[in-house]
Each structure stands twice: as structure tokens, then as C-alpha cells.
C-alpha positions as protocol buffer text, in pm:
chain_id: "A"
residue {
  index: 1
  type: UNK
  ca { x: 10632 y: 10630 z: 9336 }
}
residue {
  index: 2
  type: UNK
  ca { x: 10651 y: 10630 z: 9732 }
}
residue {
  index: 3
  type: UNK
  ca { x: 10867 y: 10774 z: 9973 }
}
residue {
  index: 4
  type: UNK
  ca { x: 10903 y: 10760 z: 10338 }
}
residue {
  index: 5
  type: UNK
  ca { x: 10786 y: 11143 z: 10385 }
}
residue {
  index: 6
  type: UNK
  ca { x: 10468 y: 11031 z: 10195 }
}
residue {
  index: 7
  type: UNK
  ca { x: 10399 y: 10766 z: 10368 }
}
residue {
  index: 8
  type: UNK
  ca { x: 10513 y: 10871 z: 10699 }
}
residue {
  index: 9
  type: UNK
  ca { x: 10297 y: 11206 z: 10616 }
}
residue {
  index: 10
  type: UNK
  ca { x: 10008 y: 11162 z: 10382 }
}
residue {
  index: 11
  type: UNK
  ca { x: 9928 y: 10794 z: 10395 }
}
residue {
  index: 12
  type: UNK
  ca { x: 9947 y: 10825 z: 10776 }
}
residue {
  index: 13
  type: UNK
  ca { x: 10191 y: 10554 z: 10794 }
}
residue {
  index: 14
  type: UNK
  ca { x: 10317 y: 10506 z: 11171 }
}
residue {
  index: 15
  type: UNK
  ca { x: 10419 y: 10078 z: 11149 }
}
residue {
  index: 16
  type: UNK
  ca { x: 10773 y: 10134 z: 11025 }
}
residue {
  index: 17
  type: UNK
  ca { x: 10980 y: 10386 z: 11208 }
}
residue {
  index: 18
  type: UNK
  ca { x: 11332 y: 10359 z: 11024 }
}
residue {
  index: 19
  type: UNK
  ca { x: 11332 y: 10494 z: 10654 }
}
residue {
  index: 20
  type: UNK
  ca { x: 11644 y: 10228 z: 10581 }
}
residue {
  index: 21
  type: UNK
  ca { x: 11351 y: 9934 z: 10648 }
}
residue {
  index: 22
  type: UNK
  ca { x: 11075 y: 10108 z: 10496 }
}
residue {
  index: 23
  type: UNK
  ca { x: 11273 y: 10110 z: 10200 }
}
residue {
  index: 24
  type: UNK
  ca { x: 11329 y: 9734 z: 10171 }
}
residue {
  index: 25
  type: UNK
  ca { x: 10911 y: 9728 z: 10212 }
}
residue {
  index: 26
  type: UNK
  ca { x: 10873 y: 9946 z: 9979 }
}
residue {
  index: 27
  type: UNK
  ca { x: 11084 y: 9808 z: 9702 }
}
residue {
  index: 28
  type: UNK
  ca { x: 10881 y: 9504 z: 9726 }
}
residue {
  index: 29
  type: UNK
  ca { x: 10526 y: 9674 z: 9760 }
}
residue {
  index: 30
  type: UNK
  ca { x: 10652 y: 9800 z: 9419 }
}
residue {
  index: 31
  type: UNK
  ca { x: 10706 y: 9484 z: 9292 }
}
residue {
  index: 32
  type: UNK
  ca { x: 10392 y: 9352 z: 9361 }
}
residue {
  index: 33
  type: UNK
  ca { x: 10196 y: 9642 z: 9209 }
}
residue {
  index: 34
  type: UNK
  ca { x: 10388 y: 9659 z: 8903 }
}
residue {
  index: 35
  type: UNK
  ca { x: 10334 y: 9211 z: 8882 }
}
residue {
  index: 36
  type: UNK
  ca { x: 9990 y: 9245 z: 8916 }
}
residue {
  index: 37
  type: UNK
  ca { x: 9958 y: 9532 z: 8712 }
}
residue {
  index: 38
  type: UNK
  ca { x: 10166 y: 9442 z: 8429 }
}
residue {
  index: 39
  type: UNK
  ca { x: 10415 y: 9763 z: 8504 }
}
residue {
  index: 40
  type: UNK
  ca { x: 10104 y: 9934 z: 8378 }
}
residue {
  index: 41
  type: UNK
  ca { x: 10135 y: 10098 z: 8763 }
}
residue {
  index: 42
  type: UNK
  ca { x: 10486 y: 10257 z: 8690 }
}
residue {
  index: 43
  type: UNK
  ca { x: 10369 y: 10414 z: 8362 }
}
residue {
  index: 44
  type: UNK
  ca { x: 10086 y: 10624 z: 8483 }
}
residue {
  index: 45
  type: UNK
  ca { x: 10076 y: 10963 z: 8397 }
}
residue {
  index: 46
  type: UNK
  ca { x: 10216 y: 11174 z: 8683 }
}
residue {
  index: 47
  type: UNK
  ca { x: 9955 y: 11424 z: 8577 }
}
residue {
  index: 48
  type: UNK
  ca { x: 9683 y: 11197 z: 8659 }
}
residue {
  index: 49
  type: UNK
  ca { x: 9692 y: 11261 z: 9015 }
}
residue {
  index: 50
  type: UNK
  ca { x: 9325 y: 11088 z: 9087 }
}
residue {
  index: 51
  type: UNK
  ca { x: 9513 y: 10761 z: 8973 }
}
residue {
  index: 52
  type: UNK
  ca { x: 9845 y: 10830 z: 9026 }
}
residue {
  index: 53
  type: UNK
  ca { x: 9716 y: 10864 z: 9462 }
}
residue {
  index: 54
  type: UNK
  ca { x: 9514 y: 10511 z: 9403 }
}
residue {
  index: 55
  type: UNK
  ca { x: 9835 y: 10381 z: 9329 }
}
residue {
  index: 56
  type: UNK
  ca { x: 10069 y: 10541 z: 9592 }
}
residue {
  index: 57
  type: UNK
  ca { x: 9802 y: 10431 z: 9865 }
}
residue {
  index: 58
  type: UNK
  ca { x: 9764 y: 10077 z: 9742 }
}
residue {
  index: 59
  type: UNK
  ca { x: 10143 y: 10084 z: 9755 }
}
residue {
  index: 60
  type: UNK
  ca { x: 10141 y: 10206 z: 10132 }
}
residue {
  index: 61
  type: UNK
  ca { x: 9851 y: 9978 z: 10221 }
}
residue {
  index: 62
  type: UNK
  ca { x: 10086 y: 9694 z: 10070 }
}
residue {
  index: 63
  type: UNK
  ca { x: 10384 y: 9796 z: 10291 }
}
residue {
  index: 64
  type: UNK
  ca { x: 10173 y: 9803 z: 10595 }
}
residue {
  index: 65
  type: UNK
  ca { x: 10035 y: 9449 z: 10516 }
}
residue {
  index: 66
  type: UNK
  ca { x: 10391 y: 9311 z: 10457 }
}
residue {
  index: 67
  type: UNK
  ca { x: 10520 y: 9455 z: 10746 }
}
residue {
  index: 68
  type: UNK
  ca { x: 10244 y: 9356 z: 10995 }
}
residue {
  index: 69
  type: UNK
  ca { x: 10288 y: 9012 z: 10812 }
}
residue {
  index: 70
  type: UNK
  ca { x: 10684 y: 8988 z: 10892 }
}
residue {
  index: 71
  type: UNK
  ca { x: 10609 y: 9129 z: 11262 }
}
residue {
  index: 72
  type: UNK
  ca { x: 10326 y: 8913 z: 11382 }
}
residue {
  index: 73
  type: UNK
  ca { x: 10231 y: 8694 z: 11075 }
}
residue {
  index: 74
  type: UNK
  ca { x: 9895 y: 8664 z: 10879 }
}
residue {
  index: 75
  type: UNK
  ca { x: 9667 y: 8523 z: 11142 }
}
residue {
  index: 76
  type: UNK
  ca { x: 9409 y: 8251 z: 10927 }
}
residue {
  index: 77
  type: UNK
  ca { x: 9217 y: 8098 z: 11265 }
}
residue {
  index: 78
  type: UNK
  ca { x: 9215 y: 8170 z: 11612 }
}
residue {
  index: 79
  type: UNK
  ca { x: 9065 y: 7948 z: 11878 }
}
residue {
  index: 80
  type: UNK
  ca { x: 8953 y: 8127 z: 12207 }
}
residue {
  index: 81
  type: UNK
  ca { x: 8895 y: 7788 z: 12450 }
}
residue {
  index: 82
  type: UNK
  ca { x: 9180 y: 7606 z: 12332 }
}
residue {
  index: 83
  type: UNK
  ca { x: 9447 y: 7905 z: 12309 }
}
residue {
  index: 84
  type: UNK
  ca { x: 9540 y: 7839 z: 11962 }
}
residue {
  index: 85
  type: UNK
  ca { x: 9714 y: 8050 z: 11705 }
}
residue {
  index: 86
  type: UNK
  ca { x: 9766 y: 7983 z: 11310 }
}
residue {
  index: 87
  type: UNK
  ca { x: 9914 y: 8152 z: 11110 }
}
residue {
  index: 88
  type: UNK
  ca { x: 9866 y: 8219 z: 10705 }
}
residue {
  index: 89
  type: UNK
  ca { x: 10091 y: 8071 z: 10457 }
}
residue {
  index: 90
  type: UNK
  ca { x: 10242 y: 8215 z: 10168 }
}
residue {
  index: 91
  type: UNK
  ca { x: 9952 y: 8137 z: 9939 }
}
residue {
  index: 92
  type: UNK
  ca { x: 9733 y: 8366 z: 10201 }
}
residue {
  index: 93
  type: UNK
  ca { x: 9999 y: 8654 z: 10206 }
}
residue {
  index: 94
  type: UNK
  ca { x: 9983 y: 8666 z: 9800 }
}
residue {
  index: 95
  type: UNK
  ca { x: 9608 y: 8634 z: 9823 }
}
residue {
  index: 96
  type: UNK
  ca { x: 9564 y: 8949 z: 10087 }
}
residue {
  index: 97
  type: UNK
  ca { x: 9811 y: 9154 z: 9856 }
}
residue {
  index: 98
  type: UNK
  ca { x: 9638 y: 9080 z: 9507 }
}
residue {
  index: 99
  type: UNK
  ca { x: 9269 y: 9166 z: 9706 }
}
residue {
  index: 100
  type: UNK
  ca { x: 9429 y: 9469 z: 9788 }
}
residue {
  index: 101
  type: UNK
  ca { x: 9549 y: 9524 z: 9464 }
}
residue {
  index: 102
  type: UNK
  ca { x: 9253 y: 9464 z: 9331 }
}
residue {
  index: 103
  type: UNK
  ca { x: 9014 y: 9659 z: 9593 }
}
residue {
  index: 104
  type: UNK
  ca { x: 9221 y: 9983 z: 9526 }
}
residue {
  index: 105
  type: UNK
  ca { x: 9284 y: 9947 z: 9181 }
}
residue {
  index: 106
  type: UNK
  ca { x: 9069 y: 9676 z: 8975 }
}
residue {
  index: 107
  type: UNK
  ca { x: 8857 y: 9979 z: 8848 }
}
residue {
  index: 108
  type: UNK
  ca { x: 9105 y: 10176 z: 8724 }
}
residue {
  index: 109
  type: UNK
  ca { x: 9216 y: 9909 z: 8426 }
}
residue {
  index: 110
  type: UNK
  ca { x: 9547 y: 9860 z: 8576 }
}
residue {
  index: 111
  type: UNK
  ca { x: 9496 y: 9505 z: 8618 }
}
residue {
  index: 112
  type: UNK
  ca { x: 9319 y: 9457 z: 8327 }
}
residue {
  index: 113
  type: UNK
  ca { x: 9446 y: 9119 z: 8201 }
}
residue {
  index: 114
  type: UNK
  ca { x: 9272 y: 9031 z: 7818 }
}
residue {
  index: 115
  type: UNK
  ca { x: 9319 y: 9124 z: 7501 }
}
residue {
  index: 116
  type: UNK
  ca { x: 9332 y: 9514 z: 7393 }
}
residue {
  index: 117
  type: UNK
  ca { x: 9141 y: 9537 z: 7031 }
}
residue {
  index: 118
  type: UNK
  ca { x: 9388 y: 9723 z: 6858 }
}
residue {
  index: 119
  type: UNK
  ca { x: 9134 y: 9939 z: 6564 }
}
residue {
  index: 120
  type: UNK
  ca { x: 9493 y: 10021 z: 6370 }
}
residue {
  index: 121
  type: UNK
  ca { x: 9590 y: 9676 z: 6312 }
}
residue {
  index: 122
  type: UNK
  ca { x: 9502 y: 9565 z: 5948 }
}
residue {
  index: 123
  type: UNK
  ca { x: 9625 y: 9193 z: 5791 }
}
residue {
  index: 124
  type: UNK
  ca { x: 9831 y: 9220 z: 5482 }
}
């Protein structure tokens, strides 16, 4: 789907500097898209390029969040007067990447979850 050229070059990408550790990133950006999207994400027509971008660009957006995640953590609160810092559990880290998921690529039918009427199927 993603390589480091693209997003080093047309995502923009400038938070992971070493192709070796974008690649660990990236394999589980992949993952994620291809949970949430049923591996409907990995199928897509390569000559679909509107949708086949949506999904390289969630991918990159999902690298960046992991990455910023592993560096710094997911802040959840911050309190200005009393100098205190919390940071996001795991439950928030799988709730900013299926909003992302779902921002970038809900309307496409990717994620799509119920049942498909099939008009060929017939009892016997």
C-alpha cells in the first residue's frame, strides 16, 4: 500500500526519519486498516486511485498517530495550575485510530459492517 518515499514525499510525512522504523509503523497502520475494514482496504482496485489515496493517507495519518503516541503518549487531560499530565490508555489509542479510520474512510463502504443482500442467492 505505503512506502516510505510516499509517505516521506506525498503524505508530507516528516515524524519518522529512519525507513527501518517507519516500516515497523507501517506494518501495523496496515493492520489496523485492514481490522477495521474487514481486508476490504487491501482489495481495492489499484485503478481506483480516488479510493485507493483515501486509503494510503488514512494509512499515513495512522503511522503518524502511532508514532506520536509511542514518542510522547496520547495526552487525555492536562491541568495548567497544578502541572499535571495524563496520559490515554489503550482503549483511547484504539478509539483515535478507528475515528480516523472512520473520518477518512466511513464513506467509502470500507467499513461497512451489515449484511450485503446478495440478489443471486435463491433457496432450494
Amino acid at each position: 500500500m505505503v512506502d516510505y518515499s510516499y509517505y516521506n514525499g506525498v503524505y508530507g510525512g516528516t515524524s519518522i526519519k529512519d525507513p527501518v522504523e517507519f516500516r515497523r509503523y507501517l506494518f501495523e497502520a496496515e493492520s489496523l486498516v485492514n481490522y477495521y475494514t474487514m481486508n476490504r482496504a487491501s482489495g481495492v482496485n489499484p485503478d481506483d486511485k480516488v479510493l485507493t489515496e483515501k486509503v494510503k493517507m488514512t494509512v499515513c495519518f495512522i503511522i503518524d498517530t502511532l508514532y506520536k503516541e509511542q514518542d510522547i503518549g496520547l495526552v487525555s487531560s492536562v491541568s495548567i495550575e497544578g502541572i499535571s499530565t495524563s496520559c490515554a490508555n489503550k482503549v483511547d489509542r484504539e478509539n483515535a485510530v478507528s475515528d480516523l479510520i472512520e473520518k477518512f474512510l466511513g464513506s467509502t463502504g470500507l467499513t461497512y459492517r451489515g449484511v450485503m443482500r446478495c440478489e443471486s442467492y435463491r433457496q432450494v
